[in-house]
Coordinates of C-alpha atoms in Angstrom, one line a residue:
X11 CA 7.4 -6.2 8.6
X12 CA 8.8 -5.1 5.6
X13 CA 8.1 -6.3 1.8
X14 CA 10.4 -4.4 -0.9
X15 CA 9.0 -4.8 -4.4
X16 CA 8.1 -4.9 -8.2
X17 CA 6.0 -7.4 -9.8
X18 CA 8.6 -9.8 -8.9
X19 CA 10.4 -7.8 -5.6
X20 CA 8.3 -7.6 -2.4
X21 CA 6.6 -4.9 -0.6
X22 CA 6.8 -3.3 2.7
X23 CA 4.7 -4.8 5.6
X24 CA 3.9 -3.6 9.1
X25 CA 1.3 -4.8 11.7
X26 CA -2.6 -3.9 11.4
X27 CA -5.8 -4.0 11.3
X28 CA -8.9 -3.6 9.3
X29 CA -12.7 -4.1 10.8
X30 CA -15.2 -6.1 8.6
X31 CA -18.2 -4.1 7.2
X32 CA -20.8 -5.5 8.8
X33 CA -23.8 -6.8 6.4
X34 CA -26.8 -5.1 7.8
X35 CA -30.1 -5.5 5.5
X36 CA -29.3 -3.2 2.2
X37 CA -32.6 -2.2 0.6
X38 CA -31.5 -3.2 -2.7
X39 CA -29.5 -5.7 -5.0
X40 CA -25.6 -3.9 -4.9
X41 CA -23.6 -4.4 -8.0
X42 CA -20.9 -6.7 -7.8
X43 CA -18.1 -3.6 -8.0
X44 CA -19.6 -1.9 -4.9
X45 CA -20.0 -5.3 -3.0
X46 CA -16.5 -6.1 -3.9
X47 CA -15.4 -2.2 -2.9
X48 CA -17.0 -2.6 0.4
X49 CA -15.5 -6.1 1.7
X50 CA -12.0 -4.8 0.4
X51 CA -11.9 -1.1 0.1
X52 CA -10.4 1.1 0.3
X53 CA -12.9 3.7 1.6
X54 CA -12.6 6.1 -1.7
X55 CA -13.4 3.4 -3.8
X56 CA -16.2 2.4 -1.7
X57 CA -17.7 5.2 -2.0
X58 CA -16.9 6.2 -5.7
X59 CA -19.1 3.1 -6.7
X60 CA -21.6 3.8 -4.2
X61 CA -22.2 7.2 -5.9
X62 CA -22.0 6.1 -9.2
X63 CA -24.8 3.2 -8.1
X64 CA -27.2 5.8 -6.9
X65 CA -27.5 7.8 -9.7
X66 CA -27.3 10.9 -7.6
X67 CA -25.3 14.1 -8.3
X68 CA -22.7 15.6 -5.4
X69 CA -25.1 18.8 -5.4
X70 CA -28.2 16.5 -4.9
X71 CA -26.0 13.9 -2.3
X72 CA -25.0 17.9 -0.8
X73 CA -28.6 19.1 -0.5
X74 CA -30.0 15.9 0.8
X75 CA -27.2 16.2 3.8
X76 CA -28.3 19.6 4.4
X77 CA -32.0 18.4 4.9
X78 CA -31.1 16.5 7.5
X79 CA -29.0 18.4 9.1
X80 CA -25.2 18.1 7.9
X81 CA -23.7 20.5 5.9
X82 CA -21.2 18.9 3.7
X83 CA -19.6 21.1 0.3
X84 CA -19.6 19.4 -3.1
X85 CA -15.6 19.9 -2.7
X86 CA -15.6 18.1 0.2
X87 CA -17.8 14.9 -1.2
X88 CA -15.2 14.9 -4.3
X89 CA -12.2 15.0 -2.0
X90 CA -13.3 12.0 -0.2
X91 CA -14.6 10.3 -3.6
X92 CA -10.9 11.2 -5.0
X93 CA -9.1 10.0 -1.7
X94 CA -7.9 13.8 -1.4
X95 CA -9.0 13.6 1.6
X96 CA -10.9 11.8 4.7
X97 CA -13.8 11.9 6.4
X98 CA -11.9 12.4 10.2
X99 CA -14.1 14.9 12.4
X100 CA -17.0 13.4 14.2
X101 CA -19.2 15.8 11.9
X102 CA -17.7 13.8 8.8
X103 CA -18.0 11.0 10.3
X104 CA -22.0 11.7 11.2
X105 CA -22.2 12.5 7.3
X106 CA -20.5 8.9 6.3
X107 CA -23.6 7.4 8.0
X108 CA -26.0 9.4 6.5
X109 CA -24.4 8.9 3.0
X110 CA -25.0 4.8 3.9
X111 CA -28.3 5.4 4.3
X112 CA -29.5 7.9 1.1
X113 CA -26.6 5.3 -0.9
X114 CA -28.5 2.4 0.4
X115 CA -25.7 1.0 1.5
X116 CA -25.7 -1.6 4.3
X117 CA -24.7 0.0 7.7
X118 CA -21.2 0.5 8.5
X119 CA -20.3 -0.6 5.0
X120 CA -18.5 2.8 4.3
X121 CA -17.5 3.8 8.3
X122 CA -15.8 0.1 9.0
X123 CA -13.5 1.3 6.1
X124 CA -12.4 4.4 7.8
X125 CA -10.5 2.7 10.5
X126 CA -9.9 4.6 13.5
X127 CA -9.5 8.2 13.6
X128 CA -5.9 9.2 12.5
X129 CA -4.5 11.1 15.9
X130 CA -3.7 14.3 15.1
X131 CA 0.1 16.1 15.8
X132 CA 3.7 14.9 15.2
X133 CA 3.9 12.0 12.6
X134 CA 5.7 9.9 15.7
X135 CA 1.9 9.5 17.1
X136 CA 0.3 8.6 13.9
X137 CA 0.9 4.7 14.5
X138 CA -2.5 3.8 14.0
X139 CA -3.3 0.2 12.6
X140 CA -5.5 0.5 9.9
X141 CA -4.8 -3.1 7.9
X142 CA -4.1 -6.6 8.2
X143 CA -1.3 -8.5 6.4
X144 CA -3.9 -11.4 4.7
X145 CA -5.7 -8.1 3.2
X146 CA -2.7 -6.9 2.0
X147 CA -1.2 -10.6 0.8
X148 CA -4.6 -11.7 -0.3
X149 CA -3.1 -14.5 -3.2
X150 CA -0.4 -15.5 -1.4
X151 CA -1.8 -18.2 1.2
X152 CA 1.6 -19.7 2.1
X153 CA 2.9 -16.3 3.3
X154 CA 1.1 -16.6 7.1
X155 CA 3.1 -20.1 7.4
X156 CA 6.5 -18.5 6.5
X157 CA 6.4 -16.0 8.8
X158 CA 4.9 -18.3 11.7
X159 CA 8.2 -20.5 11.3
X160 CA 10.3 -17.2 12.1
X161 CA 8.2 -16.6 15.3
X162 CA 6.5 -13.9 14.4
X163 CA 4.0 -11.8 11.9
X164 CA 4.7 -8.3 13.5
X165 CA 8.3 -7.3 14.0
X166 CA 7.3 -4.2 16.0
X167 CA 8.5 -1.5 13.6
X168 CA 6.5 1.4 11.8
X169 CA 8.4 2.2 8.5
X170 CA 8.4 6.3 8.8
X171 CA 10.1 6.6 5.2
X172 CA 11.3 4.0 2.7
X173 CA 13.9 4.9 -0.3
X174 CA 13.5 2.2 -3.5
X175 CA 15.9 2.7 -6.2
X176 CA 15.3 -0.6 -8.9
X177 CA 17.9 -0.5 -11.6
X178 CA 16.9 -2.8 -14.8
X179 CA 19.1 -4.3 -17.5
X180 CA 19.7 -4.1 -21.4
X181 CA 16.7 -6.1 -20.9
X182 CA 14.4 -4.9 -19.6
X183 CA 14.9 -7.2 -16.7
X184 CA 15.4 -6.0 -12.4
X185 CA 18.9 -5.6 -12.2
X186 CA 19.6 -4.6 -8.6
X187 CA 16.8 -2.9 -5.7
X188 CA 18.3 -0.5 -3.4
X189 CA 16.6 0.6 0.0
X190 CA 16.8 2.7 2.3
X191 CA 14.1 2.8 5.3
X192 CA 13.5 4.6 8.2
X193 CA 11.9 2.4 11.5
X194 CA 10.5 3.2 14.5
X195 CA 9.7 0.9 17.3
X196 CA 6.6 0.6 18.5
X197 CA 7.0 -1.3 21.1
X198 CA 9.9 -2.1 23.7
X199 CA 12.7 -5.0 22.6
X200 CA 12.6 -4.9 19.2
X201 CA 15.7 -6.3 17.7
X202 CA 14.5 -7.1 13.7
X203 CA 13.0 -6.0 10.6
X204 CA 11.2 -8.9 8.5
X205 CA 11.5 -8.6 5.2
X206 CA 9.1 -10.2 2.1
X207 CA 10.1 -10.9 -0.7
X208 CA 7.4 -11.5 -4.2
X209 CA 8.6 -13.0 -7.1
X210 CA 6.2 -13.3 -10.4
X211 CA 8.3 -16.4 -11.9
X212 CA 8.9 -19.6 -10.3
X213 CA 11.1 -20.3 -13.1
X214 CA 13.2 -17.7 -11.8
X215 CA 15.1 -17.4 -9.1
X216 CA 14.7 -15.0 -5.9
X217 CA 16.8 -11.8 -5.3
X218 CA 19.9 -12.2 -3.3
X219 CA 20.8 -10.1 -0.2
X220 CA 24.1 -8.8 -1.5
X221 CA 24.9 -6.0 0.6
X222 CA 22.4 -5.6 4.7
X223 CA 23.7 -2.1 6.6
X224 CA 23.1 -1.6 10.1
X225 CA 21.6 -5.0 10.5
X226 CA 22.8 -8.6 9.6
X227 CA 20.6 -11.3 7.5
X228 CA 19.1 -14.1 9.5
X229 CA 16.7 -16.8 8.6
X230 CA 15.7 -17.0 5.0
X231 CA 11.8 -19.3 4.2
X232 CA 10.8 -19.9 1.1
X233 CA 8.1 -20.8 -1.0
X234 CA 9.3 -21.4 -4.4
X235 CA 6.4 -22.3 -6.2
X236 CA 5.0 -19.0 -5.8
X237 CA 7.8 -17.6 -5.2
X238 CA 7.9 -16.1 -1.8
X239 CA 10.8 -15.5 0.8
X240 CA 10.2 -14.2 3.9
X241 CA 13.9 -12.8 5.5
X242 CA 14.5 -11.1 9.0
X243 CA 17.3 -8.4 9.4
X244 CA 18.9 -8.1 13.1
X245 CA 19.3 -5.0 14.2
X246 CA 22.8 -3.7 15.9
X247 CA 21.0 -2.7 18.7
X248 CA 17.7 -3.5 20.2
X249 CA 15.0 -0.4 20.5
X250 CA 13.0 0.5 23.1
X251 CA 9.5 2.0 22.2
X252 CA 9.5 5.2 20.2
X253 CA 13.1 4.5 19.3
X254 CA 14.4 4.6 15.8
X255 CA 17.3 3.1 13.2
X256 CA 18.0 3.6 9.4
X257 CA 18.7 0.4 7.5
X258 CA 19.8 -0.2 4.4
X259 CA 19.9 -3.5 2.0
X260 CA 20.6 -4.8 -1.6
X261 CA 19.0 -7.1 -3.6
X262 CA 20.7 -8.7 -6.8
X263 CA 18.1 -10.1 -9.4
X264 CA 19.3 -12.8 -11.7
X265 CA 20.5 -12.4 -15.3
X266 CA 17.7 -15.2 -16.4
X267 CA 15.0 -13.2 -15.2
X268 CA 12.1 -11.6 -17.4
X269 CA 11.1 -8.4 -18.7
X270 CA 9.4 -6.0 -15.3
X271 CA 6.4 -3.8 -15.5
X272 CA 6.3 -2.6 -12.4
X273 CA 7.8 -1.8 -9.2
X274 CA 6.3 -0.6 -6.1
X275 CA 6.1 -1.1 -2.0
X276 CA 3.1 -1.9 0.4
X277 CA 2.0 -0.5 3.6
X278 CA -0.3 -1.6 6.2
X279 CA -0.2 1.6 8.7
X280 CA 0.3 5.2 8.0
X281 CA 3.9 6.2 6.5
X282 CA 5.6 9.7 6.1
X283 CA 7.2 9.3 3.0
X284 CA 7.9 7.0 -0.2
X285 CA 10.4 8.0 -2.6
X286 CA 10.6 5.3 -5.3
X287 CA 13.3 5.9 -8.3
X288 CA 13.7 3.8 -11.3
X289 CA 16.7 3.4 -13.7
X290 CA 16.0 2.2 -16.7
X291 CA 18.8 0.8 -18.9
X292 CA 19.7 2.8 -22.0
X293 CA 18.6 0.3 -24.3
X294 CA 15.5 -0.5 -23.4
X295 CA 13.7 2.3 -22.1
X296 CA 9.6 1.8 -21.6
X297 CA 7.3 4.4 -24.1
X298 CA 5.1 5.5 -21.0
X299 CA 4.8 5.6 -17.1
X300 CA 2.7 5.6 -14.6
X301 CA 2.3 5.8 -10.6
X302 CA -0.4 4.1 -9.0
X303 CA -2.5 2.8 -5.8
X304 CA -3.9 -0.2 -4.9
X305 CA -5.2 -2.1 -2.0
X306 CA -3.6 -5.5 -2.2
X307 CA -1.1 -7.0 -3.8
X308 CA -2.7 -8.5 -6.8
X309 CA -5.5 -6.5 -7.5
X310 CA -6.3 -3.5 -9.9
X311 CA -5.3 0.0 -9.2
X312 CA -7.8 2.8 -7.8
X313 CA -5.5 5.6 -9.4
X314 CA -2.9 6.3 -12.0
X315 CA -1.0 9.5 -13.2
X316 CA 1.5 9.8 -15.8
X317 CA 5.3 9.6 -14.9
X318 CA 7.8 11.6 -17.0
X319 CA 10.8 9.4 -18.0
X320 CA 13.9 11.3 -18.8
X321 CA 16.0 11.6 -21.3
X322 CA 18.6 9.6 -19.6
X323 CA 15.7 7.2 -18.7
X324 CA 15.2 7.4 -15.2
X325 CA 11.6 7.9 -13.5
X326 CA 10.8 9.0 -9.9
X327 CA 7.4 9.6 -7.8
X328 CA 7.3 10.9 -4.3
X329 CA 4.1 9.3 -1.8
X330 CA 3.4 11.9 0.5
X331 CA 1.5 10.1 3.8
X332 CA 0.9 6.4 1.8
X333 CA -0.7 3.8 3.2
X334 CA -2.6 1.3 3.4
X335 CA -2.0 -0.4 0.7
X336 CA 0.3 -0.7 -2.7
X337 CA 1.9 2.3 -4.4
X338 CA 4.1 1.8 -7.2
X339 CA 5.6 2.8 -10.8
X340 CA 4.3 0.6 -14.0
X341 CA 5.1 1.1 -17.3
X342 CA 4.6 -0.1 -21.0
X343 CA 7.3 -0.8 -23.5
X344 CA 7.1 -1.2 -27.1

């Protein structure tokens, strides 16, 4: 599944899976941020507040590994505490557990957020689950129904790159969303790309399919007091497993809509790339920009880095590898 977005377009979806932490006796009270950071993750997070619970220094965490056995660099800790980089190696792996234990966090609270081990090779084998849609959706509780009346919550396709370009108005208001993805089937027969839709106004209407390329719109649900639409795209052809198809749609927004902060795109499973462009109109152009990550859909971001805006007020951010979760461009105006 696919979900394009800003605050009020969708985001990209695709099938996963996320294990629970399991809730093994913790020797102490956890603050309410790491307790929250370990049900939802993601695992940099997790551990960010974890460290900051303990009190402990990187060079103490480091020589307490050691003592036991694991020798982990102080780099290494603040790569995974930065989500520079993960813990994948079974030696890591060993020193996630160990960091539960001197953390006093409750066994597999940090591991379970791992997922499985990323395969390693070609980005056509990195189709690894690692999230489920109701993590991802977590406010919207009509969106499981919407997608069970078109038959399905997994449409079979890994997104290996998505293109957003989002043009806004004089107002400040989304104009038009242009996007270009690139799918892979990861299974045989599949003939459709579902498509989400996330609008912040239910006084406002939805975006309207105005141009669909290489595929042809099909059934439209909708729940407008949200407001949510869930759309499927037919593919010309069907795909057998490992197959792939370029696709490309428009959205049109309405002229009555409000003012956008943000727009941005969601993914459950392991991407290539993200390239997300946005054109702001020349007379109303934001004073600052920023990218940013976040696990679910309503919920606050883990990062942010400042976005130049040009001087013909456009901004652009390239995701290398995203996912799971939200990345996006937000901004502030005057």
């Amino acid at each position: 599944m696919d979900v394009s977005g800003a605050s009020r377009l969708g985001q990209a979806l695709q099938g996963a899976r996320l294990s629970e932490p399991r809730t093994v006796r913790p020797s102490r009270v956890l603050p309410p941020d790491l307790l929250d950071a370990l049900r939802n993750g993601p695992f940099e997070t997790a551990l960010d507040s974890a460290l900051r619970a303990s009190g402990l220094s990187l060079e103490r965490i480091r020589h307490r590994l050691a003592e036991r056995g694991v020798q982990i660099s102080v780099t290494t800790l603040s790569y995974w505490r930065r989500g520079r980089s993960r813990p994948e190696r079974p030696h890591s792996r060993q020193a996630v557990r160990l960091l539960e234990e001197l953390l006093g966090v409750p066994t597999d609270g940090l591991v379970s957020l791992l997922g499985p081990r990323r395969p390693r090779g070609r980005w056509v084998n990195r189709d690894a689950a690692v999230l489920k849609t109701e993590r991802l959706w977590r406010e919207f509780e009509s969106l499981p129904d919407l997608l069970a009346e078109l038959d399905s919550t997994d449409d079979g396709l890994l997104r290996v790159a998505a293109h957003d370009h989002y043009e806004l108005d004089a107002r400040g208001a989304g104009a038009r969303l242009t996007t270009r993805l690139t799918l892979k089937a990861a299974r045989d027969g599949v003939d459709r790309c579902v498509v989400v839709l996330h609008g912040e106004d239910p006084d406002t209407a939805l975006p309207e399919f105005a141009d669909v390329r290489n595929a042809r719109l099909g059934r439209l649900r909708s729940d407008n007091s949200v407001p949510l639409t869930v759309a499927e795209l037919f593919l010309d052809r069907t795909l057998s497993e490992g197959g792939t198809t370029l696709i490309e749609y428009t959205l049109r927004f309405p002229e009555t809509g409000r003012r956008a902060e943000e727009c941005g795109r969601g993914f459950l499973s392991p991407a290539l790339l993200y390239t997300l462009e946005v054109a702001f109109h020349p007379d109303a152009v934001p004073v600052r920009c920023w990218r940013s990550h976040r696990a679910a859909a309503v919920w606050r971001s883990v990062s942010a880095e400042p976005v130049w805006i040009s001087a013909a007020g456009r901004a652009h951010t390239v995701f290398e590898n995203p996912g799971p979760g939200f990345q996006s461009l937000h901004w502030e105006w005057h």
